[in-house]
PDB file of C-alpha atoms and ligand atoms in Angstrom:
ATOM      1  CA  UNK A   1      -0.087  -0.164  -0.091  1.00  0.00           C
ATOM      2  CA  UNK A   2       3.147   2.511   0.852  1.00  0.00           C
ATOM      3  CA  UNK A   3       4.469   4.087  -1.791  1.00  0.00           C
ATOM      4  CA  UNK A   4       8.081   4.578  -2.754  1.00  0.00           C
ATOM      5  CA  UNK A   5       8.508   8.555  -2.787  1.00  0.00           C
ATOM      6  CA  UNK A   6       8.640   8.703   1.090  1.00  0.00           C
ATOM      7  CA  UNK A   7       5.851  11.078   0.886  1.00  0.00           C
ATOM      8  CA  UNK A   8       3.228   8.909   2.795  1.00  0.00           C
ATOM      9  CA  UNK A   9       1.309   8.712  -0.288  1.00  0.00           C
ATOM     10  CA  UNK A  10       0.096   5.014  -1.824  1.00  0.00           C
ATOM     11  CA  UNK A  11       1.909   3.082  -3.555  1.00  0.00           C
ATOM     12  CA  UNK A  12      -0.712   3.659  -6.847  1.00  0.00           C
ATOM     13  CA  UNK A  13      -0.167   7.493  -6.173  1.00  0.00           C
ATOM     14  CA  UNK A  14       3.806   7.517  -6.549  1.00  0.00           C
ATOM     15  CA  UNK A  15       3.399   5.179  -9.535  1.00  0.00           C
ATOM     16  CA  UNK A  16       0.793   7.694 -10.976  1.00  0.00           C
ATOM     17  CA  UNK A  17       3.239  10.601 -10.208  1.00  0.00           C
ATOM     18  CA  UNK A  18       5.973   9.311 -12.202  1.00  0.00           C
ATOM     19  CA  UNK A  19       4.317   7.481 -14.918  1.00  0.00           C
ATOM     20  CA  UNK A  20       2.050  10.714 -15.351  1.00  0.00           C
ATOM     21  CA  UNK A  21       5.290  13.410 -15.030  1.00  0.00           C
ATOM     22  CA  UNK A  22       7.435  11.211 -17.843  1.00  0.00           C
ATOM     23  CA  UNK A  23       4.317  11.207 -20.244  1.00  0.00           C
ATOM     24  CA  UNK A  24       3.947  14.967 -20.066  1.00  0.00           C
ATOM     25  CA  UNK A  25       7.693  14.690 -20.928  1.00  0.00           C
ATOM     26  CA  UNK A  26       7.004  12.804 -23.894  1.00  0.00           C
ATOM     27  CA  UNK A  27       4.167  15.162 -25.356  1.00  0.00           C
ATOM     28  CA  UNK A  28       6.799  17.971 -25.299  1.00  0.00           C
ATOM     29  CA  UNK A  29       9.680  15.307 -27.278  1.00  0.00           C
ATOM     30  CA  UNK A  30       6.774  14.790 -29.350  1.00  0.00           C
ATOM     31  CA  UNK A  31       6.240  18.181 -29.775  1.00  0.00           C
ATOM     32  CA  UNK A  32       9.825  18.771 -31.195  1.00  0.00           C
ATOM     33  CA  UNK A  33       9.491  15.832 -33.336  1.00  0.00           C
ATOM     34  CA  UNK A  34       6.374  17.448 -35.335  1.00  0.00           C
ATOM     35  CA  UNK A  35       8.884  20.314 -35.914  1.00  0.00           C
ATOM     36  CA  UNK A  36      11.392  18.472 -36.665  1.00  0.00           C
ATOM     37  CA  UNK A  37       8.871  17.095 -38.981  1.00  0.00           C
ATOM     38  CA  UNK A  38       9.256  13.671 -38.030  1.00  0.00           C
ATOM     39  CA  UNK A  39       5.413  13.308 -38.245  1.00  0.00           C
ATOM     40  CA  UNK A  40       5.369   9.509 -38.074  1.00  0.00           C
ATOM     41  CA  UNK A  41       7.163   9.685 -35.247  1.00  0.00           C
ATOM     42  CA  UNK A  42       5.362  12.476 -34.046  1.00  0.00           C
ATOM     43  CA  UNK A  43       2.237  10.207 -33.874  1.00  0.00           C
ATOM     44  CA  UNK A  44       3.284   7.220 -31.779  1.00  0.00           C
ATOM     45  CA  UNK A  45       4.799   8.997 -29.733  1.00  0.00           C
ATOM     46  CA  UNK A  46       1.523  11.262 -28.904  1.00  0.00           C
ATOM     47  CA  UNK A  47      -0.675   8.132 -29.419  1.00  0.00           C
ATOM     48  CA  UNK A  48       1.357   6.565 -27.065  1.00  0.00           C
ATOM     49  CA  UNK A  49       0.743   8.930 -24.142  1.00  0.00           C
ATOM     50  CA  UNK A  50      -3.034   8.924 -25.216  1.00  0.00           C
ATOM     51  CA  UNK A  51      -3.803   4.971 -24.937  1.00  0.00           C
ATOM     52  CA  UNK A  52      -1.502   4.610 -22.257  1.00  0.00           C
ATOM     53  CA  UNK A  53      -2.830   7.538 -20.194  1.00  0.00           C
ATOM     54  CA  UNK A  54      -6.187   5.598 -20.146  1.00  0.00           C
ATOM     55  CA  UNK A  55      -5.110   2.805 -18.687  1.00  0.00           C
ATOM     56  CA  UNK A  56      -3.875   4.795 -15.808  1.00  0.00           C
ATOM     57  CA  UNK A  57      -7.238   6.433 -15.606  1.00  0.00           C
ATOM     58  CA  UNK A  58      -9.173   3.494 -15.635  1.00  0.00           C
ATOM     59  CA  UNK A  59      -6.976   1.423 -13.023  1.00  0.00           C
ATOM     60  CA  UNK A  60      -5.610   4.176 -10.770  1.00  0.00           C
ATOM     61  CA  UNK A  61      -7.744   7.377 -10.887  1.00  0.00           C
ATOM     62  CA  UNK A  62     -11.132   6.903 -11.274  1.00  0.00           C
ATOM     63  CA  UNK A  63     -11.659   4.267  -8.748  1.00  0.00           C
ATOM     64  CA  UNK A  64      -9.687   6.665  -6.400  1.00  0.00           C
ATOM     65  CA  UNK A  65     -12.190   9.592  -7.552  1.00  0.00           C
ATOM     66  CA  UNK A  66     -15.119   7.275  -6.862  1.00  0.00           C
ATOM     67  CA  UNK A  67     -13.690   6.012  -3.631  1.00  0.00           C
ATOM     68  CA  UNK A  68     -12.194   9.535  -2.462  1.00  0.00           C
ATOM     69  CA  UNK A  69     -14.106  12.267  -3.987  1.00  0.00           C
ATOM     70  CA  UNK A  70     -17.613  11.410  -5.367  1.00  0.00           C
ATOM     71  CA  UNK A  71     -19.455  10.656  -2.194  1.00  0.00           C
ATOM     72  CA  UNK A  72     -17.885  13.947  -0.709  1.00  0.00           C
ATOM     73  CA  UNK A  73     -19.652  16.107  -3.249  1.00  0.00           C
ATOM     74  CA  UNK A  74     -20.809  18.614  -3.636  1.00  0.00           C
ATOM     75  CA  UNK A  75     -20.700  18.937   0.366  1.00  0.00           C
ATOM     76  CA  UNK A  76     -17.127  19.056   0.822  1.00  0.00           C
ATOM     77  CA  UNK A  77     -16.095  21.089  -1.547  1.00  0.00           C
ATOM     78  CA  UNK A  78     -15.423  24.477   0.474  1.00  0.00           C
ATOM     79  CA  UNK A  79     -11.938  22.004   1.307  1.00  0.00           C
ATOM     80  CA  UNK A  80      -8.878  22.375  -1.417  1.00  0.00           C
ATOM     81  CA  UNK A  81      -8.388  18.326  -0.808  1.00  0.00           C
ATOM     82  CA  UNK A  82     -11.972  17.583  -2.505  1.00  0.00           C
ATOM     83  CA  UNK A  83     -12.049  20.970  -5.323  1.00  0.00           C
ATOM     84  CA  UNK A  84      -8.486  20.447  -6.504  1.00  0.00           C
ATOM     85  CA  UNK A  85      -9.343  16.704  -7.355  1.00  0.00           C
ATOM     86  CA  UNK A  86     -12.532  17.641  -8.833  1.00  0.00           C
ATOM     87  CA  UNK A  87     -11.222  20.439 -10.862  1.00  0.00           C
ATOM     88  CA  UNK A  88      -8.613  18.289 -11.904  1.00  0.00           C
ATOM     89  CA  UNK A  89     -10.758  15.002 -12.717  1.00  0.00           C
ATOM     90  CA  UNK A  90     -13.166  17.495 -14.791  1.00  0.00           C
ATOM     91  CA  UNK A  91     -10.096  18.920 -17.064  1.00  0.00           C
ATOM     92  CA  UNK A  92      -8.534  15.596 -17.530  1.00  0.00           C
ATOM     93  CA  UNK A  93     -11.584  13.953 -18.861  1.00  0.00           C
ATOM     94  CA  UNK A  94     -11.529  17.047 -21.701  1.00  0.00           C
ATOM     95  CA  UNK A  95      -8.484  16.652 -22.127  1.00  0.00           C
ATOM     96  CA  UNK A  96      -8.269  12.803 -22.286  1.00  0.00           C
ATOM     97  CA  UNK A  97     -11.316  12.666 -24.918  1.00  0.00           C
ATOM     98  CA  UNK A  98      -9.935  16.164 -26.769  1.00  0.00           C
ATOM     99  CA  UNK A  99      -6.961  13.996 -27.053  1.00  0.00           C
ATOM    100  CA  UNK A 100      -8.109  11.063 -28.562  1.00  0.00           C
ATOM    101  CA  UNK A 101     -10.422  13.322 -30.729  1.00  0.00           C
ATOM    102  CA  UNK A 102      -7.188  14.406 -32.197  1.00  0.00           C
ATOM    103  CA  UNK A 103      -5.488  10.751 -32.516  1.00  0.00           C
ATOM    104  CA  UNK A 104      -8.420   9.924 -34.517  1.00  0.00           C
ATOM    105  CA  UNK A 105      -8.403  12.627 -36.805  1.00  0.00           C
ATOM    106  CA  UNK A 106      -5.200  13.131 -36.960  1.00  0.00           C
ATOM    107  CA  UNK A 107      -4.070   9.886 -36.772  1.00  0.00           C
ATOM    108  CA  UNK A 108      -6.583   7.724 -38.205  1.00  0.00           C
ATOM    109  CA  UNK A 109      -9.474   7.988 -41.216  1.00  0.00           C
ATOM    110  CA  UNK A 110     -12.218   6.645 -38.923  1.00  0.00           C
ATOM    111  CA  UNK A 111     -13.706  10.208 -38.801  1.00  0.00           C
ATOM    112  CA  UNK A 112     -15.962  10.853 -41.670  1.00  0.00           C
ATOM    113  CA  UNK A 113     -15.529  14.205 -43.510  1.00  0.00           C
ATOM    114  CA  UNK A 114     -17.430  16.551 -41.459  1.00  0.00           C
ATOM    115  CA  UNK A 115     -16.290  15.299 -38.065  1.00  0.00           C
ATOM    116  CA  UNK A 116     -12.789  16.493 -38.857  1.00  0.00           C
ATOM    117  CA  UNK A 117     -11.097  19.582 -38.389  1.00  0.00           C
ATOM    118  CA  UNK A 118      -8.332  20.546 -40.830  1.00  0.00           C
ATOM    119  CA  UNK A 119      -5.780  22.833 -39.358  1.00  0.00           C
ATOM    120  CA  UNK A 120      -4.180  20.619 -36.611  1.00  0.00           C
ATOM    121  CA  UNK A 121      -2.024  23.285 -34.857  1.00  0.00           C
ATOM    122  CA  UNK A 122      -4.437  25.031 -33.020  1.00  0.00           C
ATOM    123  CA  UNK A 123      -6.012  21.871 -32.038  1.00  0.00           C
ATOM    124  CA  UNK A 124      -2.838  20.142 -30.938  1.00  0.00           C
ATOM    125  CA  UNK A 125      -1.443  23.107 -29.089  1.00  0.00           C
ATOM    126  CA  UNK A 126      -4.628  23.980 -27.100  1.00  0.00           C
ATOM    127  CA  UNK A 127      -3.921  19.697 -26.003  1.00  0.00           C
ATOM    128  CA  UNK A 128      -0.815  20.579 -25.402  1.00  0.00           C
ATOM    129  CA  UNK A 129      -1.419  23.285 -22.673  1.00  0.00           C
ATOM    130  CA  UNK A 130      -4.455  21.917 -20.976  1.00  0.00           C
ATOM    131  CA  UNK A 131      -3.185  18.392 -20.472  1.00  0.00           C
ATOM    132  CA  UNK A 132       0.318  20.261 -18.202  1.00  0.00           C
ATOM    133  CA  UNK A 133      -2.327  22.317 -16.677  1.00  0.00           C
ATOM    134  CA  UNK A 134      -3.900  19.335 -15.558  1.00  0.00           C
ATOM    135  CA  UNK A 135      -0.606  17.428 -15.100  1.00  0.00           C
ATOM    136  CA  UNK A 136      -0.696  21.100 -12.625  1.00  0.00           C
ATOM    137  CA  UNK A 137      -3.521  20.245 -11.126  1.00  0.00           C
ATOM    138  CA  UNK A 138      -2.710  16.542 -10.586  1.00  0.00           C
ATOM    139  CA  UNK A 139       0.847  17.746  -8.715  1.00  0.00           C
ATOM    140  CA  UNK A 140      -1.805  19.879  -6.748  1.00  0.00           C
ATOM    141  CA  UNK A 141      -4.141  16.949  -5.966  1.00  0.00           C
ATOM    142  CA  UNK A 142      -0.949  15.139  -4.688  1.00  0.00           C
ATOM    143  CA  UNK A 143      -0.247  17.690  -2.956  1.00  0.00           C
ATOM    144  CA  UNK A 144      -3.480  18.608  -0.675  1.00  0.00           C
ATOM    145  CA  UNK A 145      -4.236  15.071  -0.204  1.00  0.00           C
ATOM    146  CA  UNK A 146      -0.671  13.780   0.771  1.00  0.00           C
ATOM    147  CA  UNK A 147       1.921  16.552   1.836  1.00  0.00           C
ATOM    148  CA  UNK A 148      -0.241  19.677   3.255  1.00  0.00           C
ATOM    149  CA  UNK A 149      -1.532  19.102   7.078  1.00  0.00           C
ATOM    150  CA  UNK A 150      -5.266  19.743   6.800  1.00  0.00           C
ATOM    151  CA  UNK A 151      -5.556  23.319   9.059  1.00  0.00           C
ATOM    152  CA  UNK A 152      -2.231  22.689  10.032  1.00  0.00           C
ATOM    153  CA  UNK A 153      -3.270  20.454  13.025  1.00  0.00           C
ATOM    154  CA  UNK A 154      -0.474  18.786  15.056  1.00  0.00           C
ATOM    155  CA  UNK A 155      -1.058  15.648  15.349  1.00  0.00           C
ATOM    156  CA  UNK A 156      -3.066  14.713  18.574  1.00  0.00           C
ATOM    157  CA  UNK A 157      -1.124  12.494  21.182  1.00  0.00           C
ATOM    158  CA  UNK A 158      -3.079  10.212  23.577  1.00  0.00           C
ATOM    159  CA  UNK A 159      -3.754  11.394  26.472  1.00  0.00           C
ATOM    160  CA  UNK A 160      -3.502   9.755  29.888  1.00  0.00           C
ATOM    161  CA  UNK A 161      -6.554   8.907  30.363  1.00  0.00           C
ATOM    162  CA  UNK A 162      -6.852   7.183  26.990  1.00  0.00           C
ATOM    163  CA  UNK A 163      -4.038   4.493  27.824  1.00  0.00           C
ATOM    164  CA  UNK A 164      -5.007   1.095  27.332  1.00  0.00           C
ATOM    165  CA  UNK A 165      -5.459  -0.288  31.080  1.00  0.00           C
ATOM    166  CA  UNK A 166      -6.582  -3.386  32.801  1.00  0.00           C
ATOM    167  CA  UNK A 167     -10.095  -2.360  33.376  1.00  0.00           C
ATOM    168  CA  UNK A 168     -12.905  -2.322  31.250  1.00  0.00           C
ATOM    169  CA  UNK A 169     -13.631   0.979  31.838  1.00  0.00           C
ATOM    170  CA  UNK A 170     -10.278   2.731  30.448  1.00  0.00           C
ATOM    171  CA  UNK A 171     -10.390   3.779  26.914  1.00  0.00           C
ATOM    172  CA  UNK A 172      -7.756   2.000  24.443  1.00  0.00           C
ATOM    173  CA  UNK A 173      -6.153   3.977  21.747  1.00  0.00           C
ATOM    174  CA  UNK A 174      -5.528   2.717  18.285  1.00  0.00           C
ATOM    175  CA  UNK A 175      -3.642   4.700  15.572  1.00  0.00           C
ATOM    176  CA  UNK A 176      -4.383   5.355  12.481  1.00  0.00           C
ATOM    177  CA  UNK A 177      -1.635   6.281  10.059  1.00  0.00           C
ATOM    178  CA  UNK A 178      -0.599   6.020   6.700  1.00  0.00           C
ATOM    179  CA  UNK A 179      -1.933   3.133   6.057  1.00  0.00           C
ATOM    180  CA  UNK A 180      -2.622   0.598   8.679  1.00  0.00           C
ATOM    181  CA  UNK A 181      -4.074   1.216  12.024  1.00  0.00           C
ATOM    182  CA  UNK A 182      -1.765   0.209  15.135  1.00  0.00           C
ATOM    183  CA  UNK A 183      -2.594  -2.493  16.764  1.00  0.00           C
ATOM    184  CA  UNK A 184      -3.998  -4.235  13.891  1.00  0.00           C
ATOM    185  CA  UNK A 185      -5.566  -6.428  16.375  1.00  0.00           C
ATOM    186  CA  UNK A 186      -6.636  -5.491  19.723  1.00  0.00           C
ATOM    187  CA  UNK A 187      -8.476  -7.763  22.447  1.00  0.00           C
ATOM    188  CA  UNK A 188     -10.886  -5.866  24.707  1.00  0.00           C
ATOM    189  CA  UNK A 189     -13.049  -6.480  27.805  1.00  0.00           C
ATOM    190  CA  UNK A 190     -16.930  -5.804  26.924  1.00  0.00           C
ATOM    191  CA  UNK A 191     -17.664  -2.099  28.370  1.00  0.00           C
ATOM    192  CA  UNK A 192     -14.461  -0.460  26.969  1.00  0.00           C
ATOM    193  CA  UNK A 193     -14.502   2.252  24.948  1.00  0.00           C
ATOM    194  CA  UNK A 194     -11.973   1.825  21.690  1.00  0.00           C
ATOM    195  CA  UNK A 195     -10.601   6.071  20.424  1.00  0.00           C
ATOM    196  CA  UNK A 196      -9.024   5.551  17.267  1.00  0.00           C
ATOM    197  CA  UNK A 197      -6.768   8.895  16.864  1.00  0.00           C
ATOM    198  CA  UNK A 198      -5.324   9.778  13.470  1.00  0.00           C
ATOM    199  CA  UNK A 199      -1.803  10.990  12.864  1.00  0.00           C
ATOM    200  CA  UNK A 200      -1.675  11.000   9.219  1.00  0.00           C
ATOM    201  CA  UNK A 201      -4.089  11.744   5.677  1.00  0.00           C
ATOM    202  CA  UNK A 202      -7.274  10.747   5.711  1.00  0.00           C
ATOM    203  CA  UNK A 203      -9.158   7.643   6.663  1.00  0.00           C
ATOM    204  CA  UNK A 204     -12.384   5.931   8.055  1.00  0.00           C
ATOM    205  CA  UNK A 205     -13.119   3.321  11.057  1.00  0.00           C
ATOM    206  CA  UNK A 206     -15.826   0.440   9.636  1.00  0.00           C
ATOM    207  CA  UNK A 207     -17.446  -2.025  10.855  1.00  0.00           C
ATOM    208  CA  UNK A 208     -17.594  -4.876   8.175  1.00  0.00           C
ATOM    209  CA  UNK A 209     -21.098  -5.498   9.469  1.00  0.00           C
ATOM    210  CA  UNK A 210     -22.009  -2.010   9.828  1.00  0.00           C
ATOM    211  CA  UNK A 211     -21.662  -1.852  13.844  1.00  0.00           C
ATOM    212  CA  UNK A 212     -19.905   1.104  13.467  1.00  0.00           C
ATOM    213  CA  UNK A 213     -18.927   3.713  11.258  1.00  0.00           C
ATOM    214  CA  UNK A 214     -16.873   7.378  11.440  1.00  0.00           C
ATOM    215  CA  UNK A 215     -16.927   9.785   8.974  1.00  0.00           C
ATOM    216  CA  UNK A 216     -14.008  11.211   7.077  1.00  0.00           C
ATOM    217  CA  UNK A 217     -11.304  11.581   9.644  1.00  0.00           C
ATOM    218  CA  UNK A 218      -8.505  13.892   9.230  1.00  0.00           C
ATOM    219  CA  UNK A 219      -5.331  13.863  11.192  1.00  0.00           C
ATOM    220  CA  UNK A 220      -5.377  15.229  14.501  1.00  0.00           C
ATOM    221  CA  UNK A 221      -9.070  14.199  14.552  1.00  0.00           C
ATOM    222  CA  UNK A 222     -10.414  11.249  16.673  1.00  0.00           C
ATOM    223  CA  UNK A 223     -13.458   8.466  16.638  1.00  0.00           C
ATOM    224  CA  UNK A 224     -14.693   6.235  19.212  1.00  0.00           C
ATOM    225  CA  UNK A 225     -17.110   3.415  19.977  1.00  0.00           C
ATOM    226  CA  UNK A 226     -17.497   1.641  22.940  1.00  0.00           C
ATOM    227  CA  UNK A 227     -18.219  -2.053  22.609  1.00  0.00           C
ATOM    228  CA  UNK A 228     -20.811  -3.271  24.727  1.00  0.00           C
ATOM    229  CA  UNK A 229     -21.324  -6.851  23.616  1.00  0.00           C
ATOM    230  CA  UNK A 230     -18.533  -9.900  23.588  1.00  0.00           C
ATOM    231  CA  UNK A 231     -17.346 -10.626  19.724  1.00  0.00           C
ATOM    232  CA  UNK A 232     -15.016 -10.162  16.989  1.00  0.00           C
ATOM    233  CA  UNK A 233     -15.503  -7.099  15.171  1.00  0.00           C
ATOM    234  CA  UNK A 234     -13.636  -7.002  11.892  1.00  0.00           C
ATOM    235  CA  UNK A 235     -13.781  -3.150  10.390  1.00  0.00           C
ATOM    236  CA  UNK A 236     -11.687  -1.109   7.814  1.00  0.00           C
ATOM    237  CA  UNK A 237     -10.655   1.976   6.063  1.00  0.00           C
ATOM    238  CA  UNK A 238     -13.560   2.720   3.369  1.00  0.00           C
ATOM    239  CA  UNK A 239     -10.643   4.849   1.658  1.00  0.00           C
ATOM    240  CA  UNK A 240      -8.160   2.101   1.693  1.00  0.00           C
ATOM    241  CA  UNK A 241      -8.542  -1.077   2.882  1.00  0.00           C
ATOM    242  CA  UNK A 242     -12.211  -2.980   2.201  1.00  0.00           C
ATOM    243  CA  UNK A 243     -14.591  -5.411   3.885  1.00  0.00           C
ATOM    244  CA  UNK A 244     -13.058  -9.303   4.920  1.00  0.00           C
ATOM    245  CA  UNK A 245      -9.371  -7.581   6.662  1.00  0.00           C
ATOM    246  CA  UNK A 246      -8.081  -6.677   3.272  1.00  0.00           C
ATOM    247  CA  UNK A 247      -5.424  -3.616   3.214  1.00  0.00           C
ATOM    248  CA  UNK A 248      -6.253  -1.126   5.839  1.00  0.00           C
ATOM    249  CA  UNK A 249      -8.148  -2.841   7.987  1.00  0.00           C
ATOM    250  CA  UNK A 250      -8.249  -4.331  11.920  1.00  0.00           C
ATOM    251  CA  UNK A 251     -10.276  -6.118  13.848  1.00  0.00           C
ATOM    252  CA  UNK A 252     -11.083  -5.708  17.621  1.00  0.00           C
ATOM    253  CA  UNK A 253     -11.890  -8.704  19.507  1.00  0.00           C
ATOM    254  CA  UNK A 254     -14.154  -8.493  22.824  1.00  0.00           C
ATOM    255  CA  UNK A 255     -14.276 -10.963  25.509  1.00  0.00           C
ATOM    256  CA  UNK A 256     -17.361 -11.210  28.120  1.00  0.00           C
ATOM    257  CA  UNK A 257     -16.469  -9.130  31.476  1.00  0.00           C
TER     258      UNK A 257
HETATM  259  C1  HEM J 301      -4.752  14.464 -19.440  1.00  0.00           C
HETATM  260  C2  HEM J 301      -5.324  13.494 -17.914  1.00  0.00           C
HETATM  261  C3  HEM J 301      -4.850  13.446 -16.791  1.00  0.00           C
HETATM  262  C4  HEM J 301      -3.672  13.705 -16.534  1.00  0.00           C
HETATM  263  C5  HEM J 301      -2.185  14.171 -17.364  1.00  0.00           C
HETATM  264  C6  HEM J 301      -3.454  13.705 -14.868  1.00  0.00           C
HETATM  265  C7  HEM J 301      -2.257  13.500 -14.109  1.00  0.00           C
HETATM  266  C8  HEM J 301      -2.434  13.028 -12.963  1.00  0.00           C
HETATM  267  C9  HEM J 301      -1.132  13.341 -11.890  1.00  0.00           C
HETATM  268  C10 HEM J 301      -0.107  13.902 -12.281  1.00  0.00           C
HETATM  269  C11 HEM J 301      -1.709  12.849 -10.665  1.00  0.00           C
HETATM  270  C12 HEM J 301      -0.539  12.890  -9.506  1.00  0.00           C
HETATM  271  C13 HEM J 301      -0.362  11.852  -9.249  1.00  0.00           C
HETATM  272  C14 HEM J 301      -1.315  10.879  -7.804  1.00  0.00           C
HETATM  273  O1  HEM J 301      -1.547  11.252  -6.820  1.00  0.00           O
HETATM  274  O2  HEM J 301      -2.225   9.582  -8.776  1.00  0.00           O
HETATM  275  C15 HEM J 301      -3.454  12.816 -10.732  1.00  0.00           C
HETATM  276  C16 HEM J 301      -3.913  12.365  -9.714  1.00  0.00           C
HETATM  277  C17 HEM J 301      -5.065  11.878  -9.702  1.00  0.00           C
HETATM  278  N1  HEM J 301      -5.900  12.090 -10.618  1.00  0.00           N
HETATM  279 FE1  HEM J 301      -5.570  12.475 -13.027  1.00  0.00          FE
HETATM  280  N2  HEM J 301      -5.035  12.739 -14.439  1.00  0.00           N
HETATM  281  C18 HEM J 301      -5.477  12.529 -15.293  1.00  0.00           C
HETATM  282  C19 HEM J 301      -7.326  12.719 -15.688  1.00  0.00           C
HETATM  283  C20 HEM J 301      -7.811  12.127 -14.760  1.00  0.00           C
HETATM  284  C21 HEM J 301      -9.561  12.242 -14.636  1.00  0.00           C
HETATM  285  C22 HEM J 301      -9.566  11.475 -15.776  1.00  0.00           C
HETATM  286  C23 HEM J 301      -9.786  11.954 -13.582  1.00  0.00           C
HETATM  287  C24 HEM J 301     -11.028  11.451 -13.029  1.00  0.00           C
HETATM  288  C25 HEM J 301     -11.469  10.443 -13.191  1.00  0.00           C
HETATM  289  C26 HEM J 301      -8.163  12.200 -12.904  1.00  0.00           C
HETATM  290  C27 HEM J 301      -8.681  11.591 -11.120  1.00  0.00           C
HETATM  291  C28 HEM J 301      -7.487  11.600 -10.604  1.00  0.00           C
HETATM  292  C29 HEM J 301      -7.386  11.658  -9.370  1.00  0.00           C
HETATM  293  C30 HEM J 301      -8.663  10.871  -8.442  1.00  0.00           C
HETATM  294  C31 HEM J 301      -6.241  11.369  -8.570  1.00  0.00           C
HETATM  295  C32 HEM J 301      -5.545  11.223  -7.225  1.00  0.00           C
HETATM  296  C33 HEM J 301      -5.196   9.681  -6.880  1.00  0.00           C
HETATM  297  C34 HEM J 301      -4.695   9.118  -6.378  1.00  0.00           C
HETATM  298  O3  HEM J 301      -3.779   9.640  -5.819  1.00  0.00           O
HETATM  299  O4  HEM J 301      -5.009   7.835  -5.233  1.00  0.00           O
HETATM  300  N3  HEM J 301      -7.689  12.555 -13.544  1.00  0.00           N
HETATM  301  N4  HEM J 301      -3.543  13.035 -11.732  1.00  0.00           N
HETATM  302 CU1   CU J 302      -7.009   5.214   5.231  1.00  0.00          CU
END
């Protein structure tokens, strides 16, 4: 799950970031190919980027948008975290569609005459400019998602009252970081309150069986739930995990008092 750039981003985000920058540079290189009248090479270069980007969009960005952004709009659009990603996704859709259209006109004979433009340069220039705007908005998204700390809140430390205690009445703390719950498995006597404290990133805490469910928690935020009934309660982060213990998930085991 964890990325490799050391920013606390997901693996997918880091991978996407590198590939997107490489593709942006490839488009610029393709522009120079056209200037040197190497139109065949230009065609293959730009077309490959358009097609590879379709893969990145459907494998990484659409699922991420669907999970993390869609449920929060329009209500949370005042938050840069969602706003920048939404503008990025909207313009990104336009850029990709326009790119595919230009590709169809310039590199194939599929489209009928009335749907074809004649002057390539203005269309291709506009597309290249739009594409780079979308990359910059993507970098902005990456920044707000993984680098900026919301509201500058320092991660809250558990106070003395939230240390794990021997009696059922003392609350127990689970720390949330990118991208795990610590401890992942926790056993407590019935009647204990568990407090999840988020130290990095945005996450949720949701029981597989729906018995408890937090809103999106930001760094510095917390969520608590009192476990009255004995049983096993698997839970997960809705943004980075799934039911059944997949990826970012944990288990609370409640024993009879
Ligand atoms: C020309 C097309 C596009 C380009 C060049 C592009 C570029 C980028 C870049 C550089 C990032 C930052 C790396 C990352 O955080 O993954 C990013 C992230 C993202 N993009 Fe795009 N993008 C494009 C189209 C789209 C579309 C069509 C959508 C909408 C479904 C979209 C949604 C997202 C989301 C949600 C993220 C954050 C992903 C995450 O970190 O989990 N992008 N994009
Ligand atoms: Cu999470």
